Amino acid sequence: MADLMEDPITGAASAQDTGKKTHPKKLRVVPESLRKFREIHVLAEAGGPPEKIAAQKAKGKLTARERIAYLTDEGSFQEIGLLMESRCTDFGIKDKHIKGDGVITGFGRIGGRPAAIFSEDFTQLGGSLGRTHADKIAKLMDMAVDARIPVIGILDSGGARIQEGVDSLDGYGEIFYRNTKASGIIPQISIILGPCAGGAVYSPALTDFVFMAKGLSHMFVTGPEVVKAATGEEVDFETLGGSMTHASKSGVCHFVANSEPDCFRQVKELMSFLPQSRFENPPAQETKDSADRRISLLEKLCEVDPRKPYRVNHIIWWLADDHKFMEVHHDFARNIVVGFIRLGGQVVGVIANNPAHMAGALDINASDKAARFIRLLNNFNIPILTLVDVPGYWPGVAQEHGGIIRHGAKLLYAYAEATVPKVTLVLRKAYGGAYIAMSSKLMGGDMNFSLPSAEIAVMGPRGAIEILYSRQIKEAKEEEREALRAKLAKEYSDKFASPYQTASHGSIDEVIEPSQARSRLIGAFRLLAGKRRPGEHAHTGNIPL
Ligand code: HXC
């Protein structure tokens, strides 16, 4: 049996066999204005022409609109600026009447909380950025700052729209300016899901977090062809600016995803740790994980040789509520580990030396990585937990000439500047300048604990005795030197290779029972929770370091 349906645009009846017995419906005439409105919206929402959408799919990519659907809570997205078009009269751009000008902008909910989102549409003029495209993003960012909600950008673009000349360059200018002004006020997240070339890379670089997906995302200031022409180097897209390059070498990328859906899942998880703006606290979550859960792993740590490497992630997992740790910058400067956990339900940012990599020593990249993360935590009212096991700064000409003094100073600055609650736990070694840098008491640590296995000293026993007893060691007979060294090192260790001298001077507040570390840390953060009311601190911004 045929059923008469109303076409949403024309209002005309169409037949559909539903098998049901019905009476023909009286058809309403759709007013012209409504018909036009619906027609425009259907066309505008379709994005680029079918062949461009097919090409996008063939590359294994989602469309700009599908991406928003993955990211936001179902049915929550409200678009603004769908009908905006380019005003560029050159190259016939205006006559193409591209609705939205290659970018979708609007507001949606993620995990129930509002966020501003823009998603570049590669199927329309290659997602290139013209002035209208930029104006839409800028307007969205202004609204997000006013509304105190995060901005998430999904980038898939050929860069500055060549046909619009300096107008498109200026468009980037207005975005970079807003990225900087909004920095530290609202979280800004960039998701690269296609090309991001030329000066366009600097908008993501100014934001707090950059996500890339394996095989889909590429970022570079100059592409392989320009590199070849300028330097003679031959390099492919992936090696030059793929996700793993930026995650492990340049440090531009904080999170690598295996696919687009995996990427959106990670973004949502990250957002669950962040407040909506610097005027809020991060969202707490109830946990059934007991605050008193004993950490037997830390008892074992007291037994192991101080030089034995281990992954500090294991300790973080054991300390965290429900063993959940969202690591940031996993593949970059692996000698330091940073990320988010919850302790007793409250979000805490962790900074931890990682003895599994370069013995956990501090170097240029580790200093930059940790310093920027600390500044982000401070901006967004997230307390800081520092886990210390550091033999010092990584030695070498490359580090000295590369500016370890300048970069290392950023870490000191960030810790001293941070006014959020700061709790430190010394696990094992804490030597020299690196001991001071890692949120030591006199650098402003609020509560400084150590395990009984901690060794806090100017340097390790072997290095110290070579300086203190160089004459005696030189004068000793060749065959007696090693025994003398061992004896002197033991004497030095007995005196300094423990936390007790430091505790007696008050630079460690308490040496704690290792198995009680979780409950002691939760207690300390609860005690310090009122240290600073949200939004009270001066705004500093999260400058890329
Ligand atoms: C205008 C562009 C464009 C651009 C791509 N398109 N980039 N249109 N301006 N910057 C158009 C193409 O002409 C094509 O249009 C469509 O987008 C798809 O592009 P393809 O080349 O067919 O796609 P693909 O093979 O996937 O290659 C993608 C690409 C390549 C790698 C991004 O298009 C490319 O190299 N583009 C230029 C990248 C670049 O150098 N940008 C930097 C610009 S300078 P049709 O009509 O054929 O479908 C810059 C400076 C900013 O950004 C400075 C800020 C301060």
Coordinates of C-alpha atoms and ligand atoms in Angstrom, one line a residue:
M1 CA 0.0 0.0 0.0
A2 CA 1.4 3.4 -0.9
D3 CA 1.8 6.1 1.7
L4 CA 2.1 9.8 0.8
M5 CA 5.1 11.5 2.4
E6 CA 6.1 15.1 2.3
D7 CA 9.4 16.0 0.8
P8 CA 11.3 18.2 3.4
I9 CA 12.3 20.8 0.9
T10 CA 9.7 21.0 -1.8
G11 CA 6.7 19.9 0.2
A12 CA 5.7 17.6 -2.7
A13 CA 4.1 14.3 -2.0
S14 CA 6.1 11.1 -2.7
A15 CA 4.9 7.5 -2.6
Q16 CA 6.3 4.9 -0.2
D17 CA 5.0 1.4 0.2
T18 CA 4.7 0.7 3.8
G19 CA 2.1 -2.0 3.6
K20 CA -0.1 -0.1 6.0
K21 CA -3.6 1.1 5.2
T22 CA -3.7 4.9 5.5
H23 CA -5.7 7.8 4.3
P24 CA -4.1 10.2 1.9
K25 CA -2.7 13.2 3.9
K26 CA -3.8 16.7 3.2
L27 CA -0.7 18.4 2.0
R28 CA 0.4 21.7 3.3
V29 CA 2.0 24.1 0.8
V30 CA 5.5 24.9 1.9
P31 CA 6.2 28.7 1.8
E32 CA 8.9 29.8 -0.6
S33 CA 11.1 31.2 2.2
L34 CA 11.0 27.9 4.1
R35 CA 11.6 25.9 1.0
K36 CA 14.6 28.1 0.1
F37 CA 15.9 27.9 3.7
R38 CA 15.8 24.1 3.7
E39 CA 17.4 23.9 0.3
I40 CA 20.3 26.1 1.3
H41 CA 20.9 24.2 4.5
V42 CA 20.8 20.8 2.8
L43 CA 23.3 21.9 0.2
A44 CA 25.5 23.8 2.6
E45 CA 25.7 20.9 5.1
A46 CA 26.6 18.4 2.3
G47 CA 30.1 20.0 2.1
G48 CA 32.2 19.7 -1.1
P49 CA 31.2 17.9 -4.3
P50 CA 30.7 14.1 -4.2
E51 CA 34.0 13.4 -6.0
K52 CA 35.9 15.4 -3.4
I53 CA 34.1 13.6 -0.6
A54 CA 35.0 10.3 -2.2
A55 CA 38.6 11.3 -2.5
Q56 CA 38.6 12.2 1.2
K57 CA 37.2 8.8 2.1
A58 CA 39.7 7.1 -0.2
K59 CA 42.4 8.6 1.9
G60 CA 40.8 6.9 4.9
K61 CA 39.6 10.2 6.3
L62 CA 36.3 11.2 7.8
T63 CA 34.5 14.3 6.5
A64 CA 34.6 17.5 8.6
R65 CA 31.0 17.0 9.8
E66 CA 31.5 13.3 10.6
R67 CA 34.5 14.4 12.8
I68 CA 32.3 16.7 14.8
A69 CA 29.7 13.9 15.2
Y70 CA 32.4 11.7 16.6
L71 CA 33.7 14.3 19.0
T72 CA 30.5 15.7 20.4
D73 CA 27.6 14.3 22.4
E74 CA 24.9 13.1 20.1
G75 CA 22.7 15.9 18.8
S76 CA 24.4 18.6 20.8
F77 CA 26.2 20.5 18.0
Q78 CA 24.9 23.9 17.2
E79 CA 26.5 25.4 14.1
I80 CA 27.2 29.1 13.6
G81 CA 28.2 30.7 10.3
L82 CA 27.1 28.0 8.0
L83 CA 26.0 30.5 5.4
M84 CA 29.2 32.7 5.5
E85 CA 30.9 32.9 2.1
S86 CA 34.2 34.3 0.8
R87 CA 34.1 37.9 -0.3
C88 CA 37.2 37.4 -2.5
T89 CA 36.5 38.5 -6.1
D90 CA 39.7 37.1 -7.6
F91 CA 39.9 33.7 -9.4
G92 CA 36.1 33.4 -9.3
I93 CA 36.1 32.3 -5.7
K94 CA 33.0 34.5 -4.8
D95 CA 31.0 33.1 -7.7
K96 CA 31.5 29.5 -6.3
H97 CA 29.3 30.5 -3.4
I98 CA 31.0 28.0 -1.1
K99 CA 28.8 28.0 2.0
G100 CA 30.8 28.0 5.3
D101 CA 34.0 28.9 3.4
G102 CA 35.6 25.5 4.1
V103 CA 35.2 25.4 7.8
I104 CA 32.4 24.3 10.1
T105 CA 32.2 26.3 13.4
G106 CA 29.9 25.9 16.3
F107 CA 29.3 24.7 19.9
G108 CA 28.7 21.2 21.1
R109 CA 28.9 19.2 24.3
I110 CA 31.7 16.8 25.1
G111 CA 31.0 14.5 28.1
G112 CA 28.1 16.8 28.9
R113 CA 30.2 20.0 29.0
P114 CA 30.1 22.7 26.3
A115 CA 33.0 23.3 24.0
A116 CA 33.6 25.5 20.9
I117 CA 34.7 23.5 17.9
F118 CA 35.9 24.2 14.4
S119 CA 36.5 21.6 11.7
E120 CA 38.2 22.4 8.4
D121 CA 36.7 20.9 5.3
F122 CA 39.3 19.6 2.9
T123 CA 36.6 18.9 0.3
Q124 CA 36.0 22.6 -0.2
L125 CA 39.0 24.4 -1.7
G126 CA 41.3 22.0 0.1
G127 CA 40.2 23.4 3.5
S128 CA 42.4 26.4 2.6
L129 CA 42.2 29.4 4.9
G130 CA 40.7 32.5 3.3
R131 CA 39.6 35.6 5.2
T132 CA 36.0 34.5 5.9
H133 CA 37.2 31.1 7.0
A134 CA 39.6 32.8 9.4
D135 CA 36.9 35.3 10.6
K136 CA 34.7 32.4 11.5
I137 CA 37.3 30.8 13.6
A138 CA 38.2 34.1 15.2
K139 CA 34.6 34.8 16.1
L140 CA 34.2 31.3 17.6
M141 CA 37.3 31.8 19.7
D142 CA 36.1 35.2 21.0
M143 CA 32.8 33.6 22.0
A144 CA 34.6 30.7 23.7
V145 CA 36.7 33.1 25.8
D146 CA 33.6 35.1 26.8
A147 CA 31.7 31.9 27.6
R148 CA 34.8 30.4 29.4
I149 CA 34.8 27.1 27.5
P150 CA 37.5 25.2 25.6
V151 CA 38.2 25.5 21.9
I152 CA 38.9 22.4 19.9
G153 CA 40.2 22.8 16.3
I154 CA 40.2 20.0 13.8
L155 CA 42.7 21.0 11.1
D156 CA 42.8 19.5 7.6
S157 CA 43.9 22.3 5.2
G158 CA 46.2 23.2 2.4
G159 CA 47.1 26.4 4.4
A160 CA 46.8 30.0 3.4
R161 CA 44.3 30.3 0.4
I162 CA 46.6 31.3 -2.4
Q163 CA 43.9 33.1 -4.3
E164 CA 43.2 35.5 -1.4
G165 CA 46.7 36.7 -1.1
V166 CA 47.6 38.7 1.9
D167 CA 44.0 38.5 3.2
S168 CA 44.6 34.9 4.0
L169 CA 47.9 35.6 5.7
D170 CA 46.1 38.2 7.8
G171 CA 43.5 35.6 8.6
Y172 CA 46.2 33.5 10.2
G173 CA 47.4 36.6 12.1
E174 CA 44.0 37.1 13.7
I175 CA 43.9 33.4 14.8
F176 CA 47.5 33.4 16.1
Y177 CA 46.7 36.6 18.1
R178 CA 43.6 35.0 19.6
N179 CA 45.5 31.7 20.4
T180 CA 47.9 33.7 22.4
K181 CA 45.4 35.9 24.1
A182 CA 43.3 32.9 25.1
S183 CA 46.3 30.9 26.3
G184 CA 46.0 29.9 29.9
I185 CA 42.4 31.2 30.1
I186 CA 40.6 28.4 28.3
P187 CA 42.1 25.0 27.2
Q188 CA 42.9 25.0 23.5
I189 CA 43.3 21.7 21.7
S190 CA 44.4 21.1 18.1
I191 CA 43.6 17.9 16.2
I192 CA 45.6 17.5 13.0
L193 CA 43.8 15.2 10.6
G194 CA 45.4 16.0 7.2
P195 CA 48.0 18.5 6.0
C196 CA 49.0 21.4 8.1
A197 CA 51.6 23.3 6.1
G198 CA 53.4 26.6 6.0
G199 CA 52.7 29.2 8.7
A200 CA 49.5 27.4 9.5
V201 CA 51.4 25.1 11.8
Y202 CA 51.8 27.9 14.3
S203 CA 48.2 28.0 15.4
P204 CA 48.4 24.4 16.8
A205 CA 51.8 25.1 18.2
L206 CA 50.3 28.0 20.2
T207 CA 47.6 25.8 21.7
D208 CA 47.9 23.6 24.8
F209 CA 47.7 20.1 23.1
V210 CA 48.3 18.8 19.6
F211 CA 46.9 15.4 18.5
M212 CA 47.9 13.6 15.3
A213 CA 46.8 10.4 13.7
K214 CA 49.2 7.8 12.2
G215 CA 49.5 8.1 8.4
L216 CA 46.9 10.9 8.2
S217 CA 48.5 14.0 9.8
H218 CA 51.4 16.0 8.4
M219 CA 52.9 19.2 9.7
F220 CA 55.7 21.2 8.3
V221 CA 56.8 24.7 7.6
T222 CA 58.2 23.8 4.1
G223 CA 57.2 20.5 2.4
P224 CA 59.5 17.8 0.9
E225 CA 59.9 19.6 -2.4
V226 CA 61.0 22.9 -1.0
V227 CA 63.3 21.1 1.4
K228 CA 64.9 19.3 -1.6
A229 CA 65.2 22.6 -3.6
A230 CA 66.7 24.5 -0.7
T231 CA 69.0 21.9 1.0
G232 CA 69.2 18.9 -1.4
E233 CA 67.8 16.6 1.2
E234 CA 65.3 14.0 0.0
V235 CA 62.6 13.2 2.5
D236 CA 59.1 11.9 2.4
F237 CA 56.0 13.5 4.0
E238 CA 55.9 11.0 6.9
T239 CA 59.5 11.3 7.8
L240 CA 59.5 15.1 7.5
G241 CA 56.3 15.8 9.4
G242 CA 54.3 12.7 10.3
S243 CA 52.8 12.0 13.7
M244 CA 55.8 10.0 15.1
T245 CA 58.3 12.6 13.9
H246 CA 56.5 15.3 15.8
A247 CA 55.7 13.0 18.8
S248 CA 59.2 11.8 19.3
K249 CA 61.6 14.2 17.7
S250 CA 60.3 17.7 17.5
G251 CA 57.9 17.5 20.5
V252 CA 55.2 19.4 18.6
C253 CA 52.7 16.6 19.0
H254 CA 51.4 15.4 22.5
F255 CA 49.2 12.5 21.5
V256 CA 49.4 10.0 18.6
A257 CA 46.3 8.1 17.6
N258 CA 46.0 5.0 15.5
S259 CA 42.8 6.2 13.8
E260 CA 40.4 9.1 13.8
P261 CA 37.9 7.4 16.2
D262 CA 40.9 6.6 18.5
C263 CA 41.9 10.2 18.3
F264 CA 38.5 11.5 19.3
R265 CA 38.4 9.0 22.2
Q266 CA 41.7 10.3 23.5
V267 CA 40.6 14.0 23.2
K268 CA 37.5 13.2 25.3
E269 CA 39.6 11.4 27.9
L270 CA 42.0 14.4 28.1
M271 CA 39.1 16.8 28.5
S272 CA 37.8 14.8 31.4
F273 CA 40.9 16.0 33.3
L274 CA 40.7 19.7 32.4
P275 CA 38.5 22.5 33.7
Q276 CA 36.5 24.5 31.3
S277 CA 38.6 27.5 32.0
R278 CA 41.1 28.9 34.5
F279 CA 38.2 30.2 36.6
E280 CA 37.2 26.6 37.5
N281 CA 38.7 23.6 39.2
P282 CA 39.2 20.4 37.2
P283 CA 36.3 17.9 37.4
A284 CA 36.6 15.5 40.4
Q285 CA 35.3 12.0 40.0
E286 CA 34.2 9.6 42.7
T287 CA 36.3 6.5 43.1
K288 CA 35.9 3.2 44.9
D289 CA 39.7 2.9 45.1
S290 CA 40.6 3.2 48.8
A291 CA 42.8 6.1 49.8
D292 CA 44.5 3.6 52.1
R293 CA 45.4 1.1 49.4
R294 CA 48.9 -0.1 50.2
I295 CA 51.7 0.2 47.6
S296 CA 53.9 -2.8 48.0
L297 CA 55.8 -1.8 44.8
L298 CA 57.4 1.0 46.7
E299 CA 58.7 -1.3 49.4
K300 CA 60.4 -3.3 46.7
L301 CA 61.9 -0.1 45.3
C302 CA 63.8 0.3 48.6
E303 CA 65.6 -2.9 48.0
V304 CA 66.9 -2.4 44.5
D305 CA 70.3 -1.1 43.5
P306 CA 70.1 2.7 43.1
R307 CA 71.5 2.4 39.6
K308 CA 69.0 -0.1 38.4
P309 CA 66.6 1.3 35.8
Y310 CA 62.8 1.0 36.0
R311 CA 59.9 2.6 34.3
V312 CA 58.4 5.2 36.6
N313 CA 55.0 4.7 34.9
H314 CA 54.6 1.5 37.1
I315 CA 54.8 3.6 40.2
I316 CA 52.4 6.2 38.8
W317 CA 49.9 3.5 37.9
W318 CA 50.1 2.1 41.4
L319 CA 49.6 5.4 43.1
A320 CA 46.7 6.6 40.9
D321 CA 43.0 6.0 41.5
D322 CA 42.0 2.9 39.7
H323 CA 45.5 2.6 38.2
K324 CA 44.6 5.2 35.5
F325 CA 47.3 7.5 34.1
M326 CA 46.8 9.6 31.0
E327 CA 50.4 10.3 29.9
V328 CA 51.1 13.4 27.9
H329 CA 54.0 13.6 25.4
H330 CA 54.6 9.8 25.8
D331 CA 57.2 9.6 23.0
F332 CA 59.1 12.8 23.6
A333 CA 62.0 13.3 26.2
R334 CA 61.2 9.9 27.8
N335 CA 63.6 10.6 30.6
I336 CA 60.8 12.6 32.2
V337 CA 57.2 11.4 32.3
V338 CA 54.3 13.8 32.6
G339 CA 50.5 13.4 32.6
F340 CA 47.2 13.3 34.6
I341 CA 46.0 11.0 37.3
R342 CA 43.3 11.3 40.0
L343 CA 44.2 10.9 43.7
G344 CA 41.2 10.4 46.0
G345 CA 39.0 11.6 43.1
Q346 CA 40.9 14.9 42.5
V347 CA 42.8 15.6 39.3
V348 CA 46.6 15.8 39.8
G349 CA 49.3 16.5 37.3
V350 CA 52.4 14.3 37.6
I351 CA 56.0 15.1 36.8
A352 CA 58.3 12.1 37.3
N353 CA 61.9 11.4 36.4
N354 CA 62.1 8.1 34.5
P355 CA 65.2 6.0 35.3
A356 CA 64.3 3.7 32.4
H357 CA 65.5 6.3 29.9
M358 CA 68.9 8.2 30.2
A359 CA 68.9 7.1 33.9
G360 CA 66.2 9.8 34.4
A361 CA 68.7 12.6 34.0
L362 CA 67.4 16.1 33.0
D363 CA 68.3 17.4 29.6
I364 CA 67.2 20.1 27.3
N365 CA 64.0 18.4 26.0
A366 CA 63.0 17.1 29.4
S367 CA 63.3 20.6 30.9
D368 CA 61.2 22.1 28.1
K369 CA 58.6 19.3 28.3
A370 CA 58.2 19.5 32.1
A371 CA 58.3 23.3 32.3
R372 CA 55.5 23.8 29.8
F373 CA 53.3 21.1 31.5
I374 CA 53.8 22.7 34.9
R375 CA 52.7 26.1 33.5
L376 CA 49.6 24.4 32.0
L377 CA 48.8 22.8 35.3
N378 CA 49.2 26.1 37.1
N379 CA 47.0 27.9 34.7
F380 CA 44.2 25.4 35.1
N381 CA 44.3 25.0 38.9
I382 CA 45.7 21.4 38.8
P383 CA 47.9 20.5 41.7
I384 CA 51.3 19.1 41.0
L385 CA 52.8 15.8 42.2
T386 CA 56.6 15.4 41.6
L387 CA 58.2 12.0 41.8
V388 CA 62.0 12.4 42.0
D389 CA 64.6 9.9 41.0
V390 CA 67.2 12.0 39.2
P391 CA 71.0 11.5 39.0
G392 CA 71.6 15.1 37.8
Y393 CA 71.8 16.8 34.4
W394 CA 72.8 14.9 31.3
P395 CA 76.5 15.8 30.7
G396 CA 78.0 16.6 27.3
V397 CA 79.1 19.3 24.8
A398 CA 75.9 18.9 22.9
Q399 CA 73.8 19.7 25.9
E400 CA 76.0 22.6 27.0
H401 CA 76.1 24.2 23.6
G402 CA 72.5 23.4 23.0
G403 CA 71.7 25.6 26.0
I404 CA 70.9 23.2 28.9
I405 CA 71.5 26.3 31.2
R406 CA 68.9 28.3 29.4
H407 CA 66.4 25.4 29.0
G408 CA 67.0 24.0 32.5
A409 CA 66.3 27.4 33.9
K410 CA 62.7 27.2 32.5
L411 CA 62.0 24.2 34.7
L412 CA 63.2 26.1 37.8
Y413 CA 61.2 29.1 36.8
A414 CA 58.0 27.1 36.1
Y415 CA 58.1 25.3 39.5
A416 CA 58.9 28.4 41.4
E417 CA 56.2 30.4 39.6
A418 CA 53.5 27.7 40.1
T419 CA 51.1 28.6 43.0
V420 CA 49.0 25.5 42.9
P421 CA 49.5 22.9 45.6
K422 CA 52.9 21.1 45.1
V423 CA 53.7 17.8 46.7
T424 CA 57.0 16.0 46.1
L425 CA 58.0 12.5 46.8
V426 CA 61.7 11.5 46.5
L427 CA 61.8 7.9 45.5
R428 CA 65.5 7.3 45.2
K429 CA 68.3 9.5 43.9
A430 CA 68.0 13.3 44.1
Y431 CA 71.4 14.7 43.3
G432 CA 72.7 18.3 42.9
G433 CA 71.0 20.9 40.9
A434 CA 68.5 18.4 39.6
Y435 CA 67.4 17.8 43.3
I436 CA 66.7 21.5 43.7
A437 CA 64.9 21.8 40.3
M438 CA 62.5 18.9 41.0
S439 CA 60.2 20.9 43.3
S440 CA 62.4 20.8 46.3
K441 CA 61.3 22.5 49.5
L442 CA 63.2 25.7 49.1
M443 CA 62.0 26.0 45.5
G444 CA 58.5 26.3 46.9
G445 CA 57.4 22.7 47.4
D446 CA 54.4 22.7 49.9
M447 CA 54.8 19.2 51.2
N448 CA 58.0 17.2 50.5
F449 CA 58.2 13.5 51.4
S450 CA 60.8 10.9 50.7
L451 CA 61.0 7.2 50.9
P452 CA 63.6 5.6 53.2
S453 CA 65.5 4.6 50.1
A454 CA 66.1 8.2 49.0
E455 CA 69.6 9.5 48.5
I456 CA 69.8 13.3 48.6
A457 CA 73.2 14.7 48.1
V458 CA 75.3 17.1 46.0
M459 CA 76.3 14.2 43.9
G460 CA 76.5 10.4 43.8
P461 CA 79.1 8.6 46.0
R462 CA 81.5 7.7 43.2
G463 CA 81.7 11.2 41.8
A464 CA 82.0 12.8 45.2
I465 CA 84.9 10.7 46.5
E466 CA 87.0 11.3 43.3
I467 CA 86.8 15.0 44.1
L468 CA 87.0 14.9 47.9
Y469 CA 89.8 12.3 48.1
S470 CA 91.6 12.8 44.7
R471 CA 95.0 13.1 46.4
Q472 CA 94.6 10.0 48.6
I473 CA 93.3 7.9 45.6
K474 CA 96.2 9.1 43.4
E475 CA 98.8 8.3 46.2
A476 CA 97.4 4.8 46.9
K477 CA 99.1 1.9 45.3
E478 CA 97.5 0.8 42.1
E479 CA 96.3 -2.6 43.5
E480 CA 94.8 -0.9 46.6
R481 CA 92.9 1.9 44.7
E482 CA 89.7 0.1 44.1
A483 CA 89.4 -1.1 47.7
L484 CA 90.1 2.5 48.9
R485 CA 87.4 3.8 46.6
A486 CA 84.9 1.3 47.8
K487 CA 85.6 2.1 51.5
L488 CA 85.4 5.9 50.9
A489 CA 82.2 5.5 48.8
K490 CA 80.6 3.5 51.6
E491 CA 81.5 6.1 54.2
Y492 CA 80.1 8.8 52.0
S493 CA 76.9 6.8 51.3
D494 CA 76.4 6.1 55.0
K495 CA 76.5 9.8 55.7
F496 CA 74.7 11.3 52.6
A497 CA 73.0 8.5 50.7
S498 CA 69.9 8.6 52.8
P499 CA 67.1 11.2 53.4
Y500 CA 68.0 11.7 57.0
Q501 CA 70.4 14.5 56.8
T502 CA 68.0 16.4 54.5
A503 CA 65.1 15.6 56.9
S504 CA 67.1 16.8 59.9
H505 CA 67.5 20.2 58.1
G506 CA 63.8 20.4 57.3
S507 CA 64.2 20.2 53.5
I508 CA 62.2 17.0 53.6
D509 CA 59.0 17.3 55.7
E510 CA 58.8 13.6 56.4
V511 CA 60.3 10.3 55.5
I512 CA 57.3 8.0 54.9
E513 CA 56.5 4.3 55.1
P514 CA 56.6 3.3 51.4
S515 CA 53.4 1.3 51.4
Q516 CA 51.5 4.3 52.8
A517 CA 52.6 6.6 50.0
R518 CA 49.1 6.8 48.3
S519 CA 47.3 7.7 51.5
R520 CA 50.0 10.2 52.5
L521 CA 49.8 11.9 49.1
I522 CA 46.0 12.0 49.1
G523 CA 46.1 13.5 52.6
A524 CA 48.6 16.1 51.6
F525 CA 46.6 17.2 48.5
R526 CA 43.4 17.3 50.6
L527 CA 45.2 19.5 53.2
L528 CA 46.5 21.8 50.5
A529 CA 43.2 22.0 48.5
G530 CA 42.4 25.4 49.8
K531 CA 45.9 26.8 49.2
R532 CA 44.7 28.9 46.3
R533 CA 41.2 29.7 45.3
P534 CA 40.6 29.1 41.6
G535 CA 41.2 32.2 39.4
E536 CA 43.0 34.1 42.2
H537 CA 46.5 33.8 40.6
A538 CA 47.8 36.1 38.0
H539 CA 47.2 35.0 34.4
T540 CA 50.5 34.0 32.8
G541 CA 49.6 32.2 29.5
N542 CA 51.1 28.9 28.4
I543 CA 53.9 30.1 26.2
P544 CA 55.3 27.3 23.9
L545 CA 58.7 26.4 25.5
Ligands
HXC1 C1 44.1 27.2 -2.4 C2 44.4 25.0 -2.3 C3 45.5 25.1 -1.4 C4 45.8 26.5 -1.0 C5 45.2 23.0 -1.7 N1 44.3 23.7 -2.4 N2 46.0 23.9 -1.0 N3 43.8 26.0 -2.8 N4 45.1 27.5 -1.5 N5 46.8 26.7 -0.1 C6 43.3 23.1 -3.3 C7 43.9 22.4 -4.5 O1 44.1 23.4 -5.5 C8 42.8 21.5 -4.9 O2 41.8 22.2 -5.6 C9 42.3 21.0 -3.6 O3 42.7 22.0 -2.6 C10 42.9 19.7 -3.1 O4 44.3 19.8 -3.2 P1 45.1 18.6 -3.9 O5 46.5 19.2 -4.1 O6 44.4 18.1 -5.0 O7 45.2 17.6 -2.7 P2 46.3 16.6 -2.3 O8 46.9 16.0 -3.5 O9 45.8 15.8 -1.2 O10 47.5 17.6 -1.7 C11 47.2 18.4 -0.5 C12 48.3 19.4 -0.3 C13 48.6 20.2 -1.5 C14 49.6 18.6 0.2 C15 47.9 20.2 0.9 O11 47.4 20.7 -2.0 C16 49.5 21.3 -1.3 O12 50.7 21.1 -1.2 N6 49.0 22.5 -1.1 C17 49.8 23.7 -0.8 C18 50.3 23.6 0.6 C19 51.1 24.8 1.0 O13 52.2 25.0 0.6 N7 50.5 25.6 1.8 C20 51.2 26.7 2.4 C21 50.6 27.9 1.8 S1 51.5 29.2 2.6 P3 40.9 21.6 -6.7 O14 40.1 22.7 -7.2 O15 41.8 21.0 -7.7 O16 40.1 20.5 -6.0 C22 50.9 29.3 4.1 C23 51.5 30.4 4.9 C24 50.6 30.8 6.1 O17 50.1 28.6 4.6 C25 51.4 31.8 6.8 C26 50.7 32.3 8.1 C27 51.4 33.3 8.8

